[in-house]
XYZ file of C-alpha atoms in Angstrom:
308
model
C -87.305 -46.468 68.381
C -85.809 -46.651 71.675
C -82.898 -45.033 72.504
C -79.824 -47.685 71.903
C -76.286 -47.380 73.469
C -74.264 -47.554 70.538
C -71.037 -48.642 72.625
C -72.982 -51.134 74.549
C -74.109 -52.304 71.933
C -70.572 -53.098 70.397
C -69.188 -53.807 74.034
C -66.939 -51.392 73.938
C -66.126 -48.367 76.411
C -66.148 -44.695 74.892
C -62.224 -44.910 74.840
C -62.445 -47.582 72.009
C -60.484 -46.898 68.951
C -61.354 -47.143 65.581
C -60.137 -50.142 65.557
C -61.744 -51.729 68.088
C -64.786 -50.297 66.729
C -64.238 -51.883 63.535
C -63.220 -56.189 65.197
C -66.321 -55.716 67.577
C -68.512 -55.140 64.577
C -66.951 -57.618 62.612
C -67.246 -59.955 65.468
C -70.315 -59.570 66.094
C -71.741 -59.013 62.679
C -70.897 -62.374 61.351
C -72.133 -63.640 65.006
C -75.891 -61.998 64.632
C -75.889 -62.520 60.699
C -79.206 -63.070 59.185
C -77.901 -66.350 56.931
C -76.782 -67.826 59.920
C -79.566 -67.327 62.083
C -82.336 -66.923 59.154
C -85.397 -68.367 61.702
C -84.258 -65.768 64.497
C -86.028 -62.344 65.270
C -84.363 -61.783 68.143
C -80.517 -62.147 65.866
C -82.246 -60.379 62.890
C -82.978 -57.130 65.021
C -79.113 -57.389 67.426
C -78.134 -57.080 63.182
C -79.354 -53.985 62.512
C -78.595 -52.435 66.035
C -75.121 -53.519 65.575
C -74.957 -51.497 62.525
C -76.705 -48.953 63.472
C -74.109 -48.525 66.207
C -71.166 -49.194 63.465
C -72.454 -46.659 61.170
C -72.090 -43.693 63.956
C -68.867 -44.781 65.988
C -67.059 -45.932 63.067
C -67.628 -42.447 61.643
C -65.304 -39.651 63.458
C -67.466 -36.763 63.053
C -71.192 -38.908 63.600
C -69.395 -40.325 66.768
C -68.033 -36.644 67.835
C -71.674 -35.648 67.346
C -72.635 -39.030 69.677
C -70.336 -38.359 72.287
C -71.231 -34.862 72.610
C -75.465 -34.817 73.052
C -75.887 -38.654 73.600
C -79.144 -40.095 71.707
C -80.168 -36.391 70.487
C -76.917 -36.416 67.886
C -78.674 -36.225 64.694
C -79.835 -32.754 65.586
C -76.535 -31.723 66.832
C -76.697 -29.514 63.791
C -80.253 -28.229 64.016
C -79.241 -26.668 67.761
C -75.632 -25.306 66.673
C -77.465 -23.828 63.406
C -79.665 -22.139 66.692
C -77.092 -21.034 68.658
C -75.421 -19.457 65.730
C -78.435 -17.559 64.137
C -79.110 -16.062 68.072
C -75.197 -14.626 68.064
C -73.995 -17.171 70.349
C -76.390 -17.264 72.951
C -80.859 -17.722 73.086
C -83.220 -15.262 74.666
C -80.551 -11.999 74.000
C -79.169 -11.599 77.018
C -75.288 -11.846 75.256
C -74.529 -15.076 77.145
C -73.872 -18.677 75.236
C -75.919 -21.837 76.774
C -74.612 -25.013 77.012
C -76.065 -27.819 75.622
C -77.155 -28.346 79.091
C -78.802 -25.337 79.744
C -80.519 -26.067 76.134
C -81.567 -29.612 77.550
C -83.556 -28.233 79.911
C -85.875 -26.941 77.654
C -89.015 -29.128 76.836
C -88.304 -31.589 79.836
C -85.219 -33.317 78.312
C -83.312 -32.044 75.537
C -84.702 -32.237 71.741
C -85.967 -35.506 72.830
C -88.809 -33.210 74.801
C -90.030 -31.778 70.723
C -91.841 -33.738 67.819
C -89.849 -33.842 65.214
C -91.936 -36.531 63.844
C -95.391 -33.854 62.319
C -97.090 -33.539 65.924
C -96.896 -30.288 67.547
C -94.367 -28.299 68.331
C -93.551 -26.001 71.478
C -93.840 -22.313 70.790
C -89.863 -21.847 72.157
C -88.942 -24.377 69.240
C -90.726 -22.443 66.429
C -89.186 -18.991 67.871
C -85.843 -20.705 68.231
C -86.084 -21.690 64.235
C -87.772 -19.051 63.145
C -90.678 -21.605 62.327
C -94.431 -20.819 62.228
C -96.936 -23.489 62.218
C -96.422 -27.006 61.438
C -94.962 -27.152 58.001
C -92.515 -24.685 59.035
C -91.113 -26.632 62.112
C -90.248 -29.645 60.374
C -86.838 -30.649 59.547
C -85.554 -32.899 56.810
C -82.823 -35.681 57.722
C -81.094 -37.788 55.422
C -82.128 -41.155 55.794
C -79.327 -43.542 58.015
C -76.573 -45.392 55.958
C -76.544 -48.693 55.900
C -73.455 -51.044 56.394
C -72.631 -55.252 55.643
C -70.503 -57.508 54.200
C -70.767 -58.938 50.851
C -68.438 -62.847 50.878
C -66.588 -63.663 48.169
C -64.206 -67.013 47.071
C -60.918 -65.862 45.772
C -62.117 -66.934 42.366
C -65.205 -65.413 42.621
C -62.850 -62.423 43.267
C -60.744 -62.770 40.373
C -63.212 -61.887 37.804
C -66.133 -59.213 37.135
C -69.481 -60.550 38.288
C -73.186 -59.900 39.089
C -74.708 -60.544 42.913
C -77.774 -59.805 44.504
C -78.029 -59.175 48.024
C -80.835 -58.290 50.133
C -80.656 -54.932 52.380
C -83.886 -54.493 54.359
C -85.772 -57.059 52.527
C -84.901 -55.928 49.072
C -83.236 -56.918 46.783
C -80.087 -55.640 45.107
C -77.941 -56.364 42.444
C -74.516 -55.102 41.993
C -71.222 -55.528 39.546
C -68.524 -56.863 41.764
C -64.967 -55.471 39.681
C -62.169 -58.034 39.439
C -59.779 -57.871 41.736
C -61.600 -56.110 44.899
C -59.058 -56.519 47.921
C -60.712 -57.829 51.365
C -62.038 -55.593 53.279
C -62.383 -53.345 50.822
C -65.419 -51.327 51.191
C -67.818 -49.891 48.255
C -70.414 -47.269 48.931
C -73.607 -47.473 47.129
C -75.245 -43.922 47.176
C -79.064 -43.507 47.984
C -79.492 -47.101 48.874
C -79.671 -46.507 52.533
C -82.791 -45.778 54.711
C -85.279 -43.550 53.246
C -84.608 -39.526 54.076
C -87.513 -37.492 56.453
C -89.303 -35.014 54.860
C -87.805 -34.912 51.455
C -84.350 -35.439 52.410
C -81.849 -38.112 50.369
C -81.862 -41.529 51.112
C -78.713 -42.793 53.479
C -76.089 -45.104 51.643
C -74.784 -48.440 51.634
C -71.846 -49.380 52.203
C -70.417 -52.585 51.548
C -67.320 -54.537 52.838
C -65.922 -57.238 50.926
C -64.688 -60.367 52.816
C -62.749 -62.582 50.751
C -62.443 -66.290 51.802
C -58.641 -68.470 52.239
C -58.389 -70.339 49.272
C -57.019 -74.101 49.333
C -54.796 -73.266 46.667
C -53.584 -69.778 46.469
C -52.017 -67.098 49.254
C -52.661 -63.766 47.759
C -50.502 -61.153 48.330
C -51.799 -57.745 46.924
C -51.803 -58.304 43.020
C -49.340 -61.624 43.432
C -50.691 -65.109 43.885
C -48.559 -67.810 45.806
C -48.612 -71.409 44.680
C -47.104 -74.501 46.520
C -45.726 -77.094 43.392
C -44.201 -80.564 44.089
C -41.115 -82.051 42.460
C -39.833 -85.509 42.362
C -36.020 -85.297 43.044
C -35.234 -86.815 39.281
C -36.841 -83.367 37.842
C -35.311 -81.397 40.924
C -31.703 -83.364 39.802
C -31.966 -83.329 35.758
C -34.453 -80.392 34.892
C -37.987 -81.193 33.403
C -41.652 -80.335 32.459
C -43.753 -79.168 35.371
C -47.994 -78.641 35.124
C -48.927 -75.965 37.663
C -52.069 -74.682 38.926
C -53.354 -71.219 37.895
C -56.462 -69.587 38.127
C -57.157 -70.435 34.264
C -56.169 -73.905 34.562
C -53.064 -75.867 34.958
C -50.353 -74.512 32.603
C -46.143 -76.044 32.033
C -43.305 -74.658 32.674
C -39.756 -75.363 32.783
C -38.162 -76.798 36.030
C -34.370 -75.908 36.018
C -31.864 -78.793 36.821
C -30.077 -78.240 40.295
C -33.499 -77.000 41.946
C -33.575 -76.904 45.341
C -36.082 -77.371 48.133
C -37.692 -74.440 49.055
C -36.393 -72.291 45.575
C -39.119 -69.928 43.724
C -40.309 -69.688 40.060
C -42.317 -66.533 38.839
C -44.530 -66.510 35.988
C -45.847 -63.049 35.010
C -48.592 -62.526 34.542
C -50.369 -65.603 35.767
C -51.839 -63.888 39.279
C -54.725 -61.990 40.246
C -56.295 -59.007 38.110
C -55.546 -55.529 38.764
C -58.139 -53.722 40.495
C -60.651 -51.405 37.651
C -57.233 -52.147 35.179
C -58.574 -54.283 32.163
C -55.567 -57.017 30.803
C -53.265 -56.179 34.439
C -52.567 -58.900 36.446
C -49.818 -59.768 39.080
C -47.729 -62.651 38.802
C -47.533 -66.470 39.953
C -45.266 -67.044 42.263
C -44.197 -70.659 42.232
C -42.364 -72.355 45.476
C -41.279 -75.660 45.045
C -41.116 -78.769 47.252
C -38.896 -81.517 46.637
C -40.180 -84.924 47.235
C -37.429 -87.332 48.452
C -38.618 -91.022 47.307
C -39.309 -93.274 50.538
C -39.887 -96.194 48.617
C -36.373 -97.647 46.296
C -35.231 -100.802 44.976
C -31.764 -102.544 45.632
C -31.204 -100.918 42.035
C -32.365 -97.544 43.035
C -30.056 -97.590 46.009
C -27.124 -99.036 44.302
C -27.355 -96.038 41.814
C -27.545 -93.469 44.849
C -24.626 -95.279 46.517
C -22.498 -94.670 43.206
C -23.592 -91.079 43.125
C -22.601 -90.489 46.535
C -19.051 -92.043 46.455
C -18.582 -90.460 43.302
C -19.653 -86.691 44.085
């Protein structure tokens, strides 16, 4: 594959923070995503270079390696583990060469060896104590995979089976109740395939959860919006409110005002991996002021008023 500039690819500059890493991703992730463009080659392969490029900077110690040797990172490890087993320094002369002075070697870095099963220079075998083939080969655990896994809050709020597709296969996981968005799950060995007898990379997923028309979540807390005619507001009453099992009644208080909150416990979201835990509904009610009265209606109000 030809080399790919991981912070182009993003847009970003080399300064970027982590989280600027992680909106241009996002950005562009949901931008380049396979559903949305499920006829386009062209989208399908900006994807997997966006994650690709996600999967190093948004790691501090793959995107030290990055910044550091460029497109030769992944065997940032193979030269230090060189420079180390020649006391600091190659060819014995006591001095330690840069990874500059190492590029040289092979007309342009480790990109200049076969790491792939061709040949290999004579200076690499020395330089790994390698002899022949078999012996100059490296194993690399495969690349880790990232994406994002949509859920409705409902869909959310209780323990299901998805499949997904990663690379053309298929996958089916156990969503918990209560994931959080943006939570992220790894799932190990289901990355790219490792080189040589290495592990496979991993998967990790992110979980985007979608607004609801009903609900504001807050953590483990749901938040309602209930309306009250101003008789039940005045004299107290029977209220049916939405939950995520179905409407349930509770007891309005007389005297409530606009804008006042009810709690029910118990009645909000599950508790992440806790079986029977759940937050609590938290009720805010709006008073509805009638628009609409009789001559009787407003006679009453009148007497109210000059009475109060």
């Amino acid at each position: 594959m030809a080399y790919i500039d991981y912070y182009k690819t993003l847009g970003l500059s080399k300064t970027a923070s982590a989280n600027d890493v992680k909106k241009a991703y996002r950005k562009l992730a949901r931008k380049y995503h396979p559903d949305l463009n499920p006829k386009d080659e062209s989208a399908h392969r900006k994807f997997q270079e966006i994650n690709e490029a996600n999967e190093v900077l948004s790691d501090p110690e793959k995107r030290k390696k990055y910044d550091e040797y460029g497109e030769n990172w992944k065997h940032a490890d193979q030269y230090e583990q060189a420079r180390q087993q020649q006391g600091g320094g190659f060819g014995g002369g006591g001095g330690s060469y840069s990874y500059e002075d190492f590029s040289n070697f092979g007309g342009g870095g480790f990109g200049g060896f076969d790491f792939g099963g061709g040949g290999y220079s004579s200076f690499f075998e020395n330089l790994f104590g390698g002899s022949g083939r078999s012996s100059g080969r490296s194993a690399y655990k495969g690349q880790d995979y990232s994406g994002e896994v949509r859920l409705t809050l409902r869909d959310a709020a209780q323990s299901h089976q998805q499949t997904i597709e990663v690379n053309d296969k298929k996958l089916r996981i156990t969503v918990p109740a209560g994931v959080a968005n943006e939570q992220q799950i790894k799932l190990k060995g289901q990355g790219a395939p490792g080189s040589n007898g290495a592990p496979a990379g991993d998967l990790y997923l992110t979980f985007i959860i979608q607004p609801d028309p009903v609900f504001k979540r807050n953590g483990n807390d749901l938040y309602v919006e209930a309306s009250v005619d101003v008789y039940t507001a005045v004299l107290g009453g029977d209220l049916m409110i939405d939950t995520l099992d179905g409407k349930v009644k509770m007891k309005v208080k007389a005297g409530t005002q606009p804008g006042s909150k009810a709690r029910l416990k118990g009645k909000g979201f599950p508790v992440y991996k806790k079986d029977g835990q759940f937050g609590d509904l938290i009720v805010t009610y709006n008073v509805q002021v009638p628009t609409h009265l009789t001559e009787k209606q407003k006679k009453l109000f009148q007497e109210l008023q000059q009475n109060k």
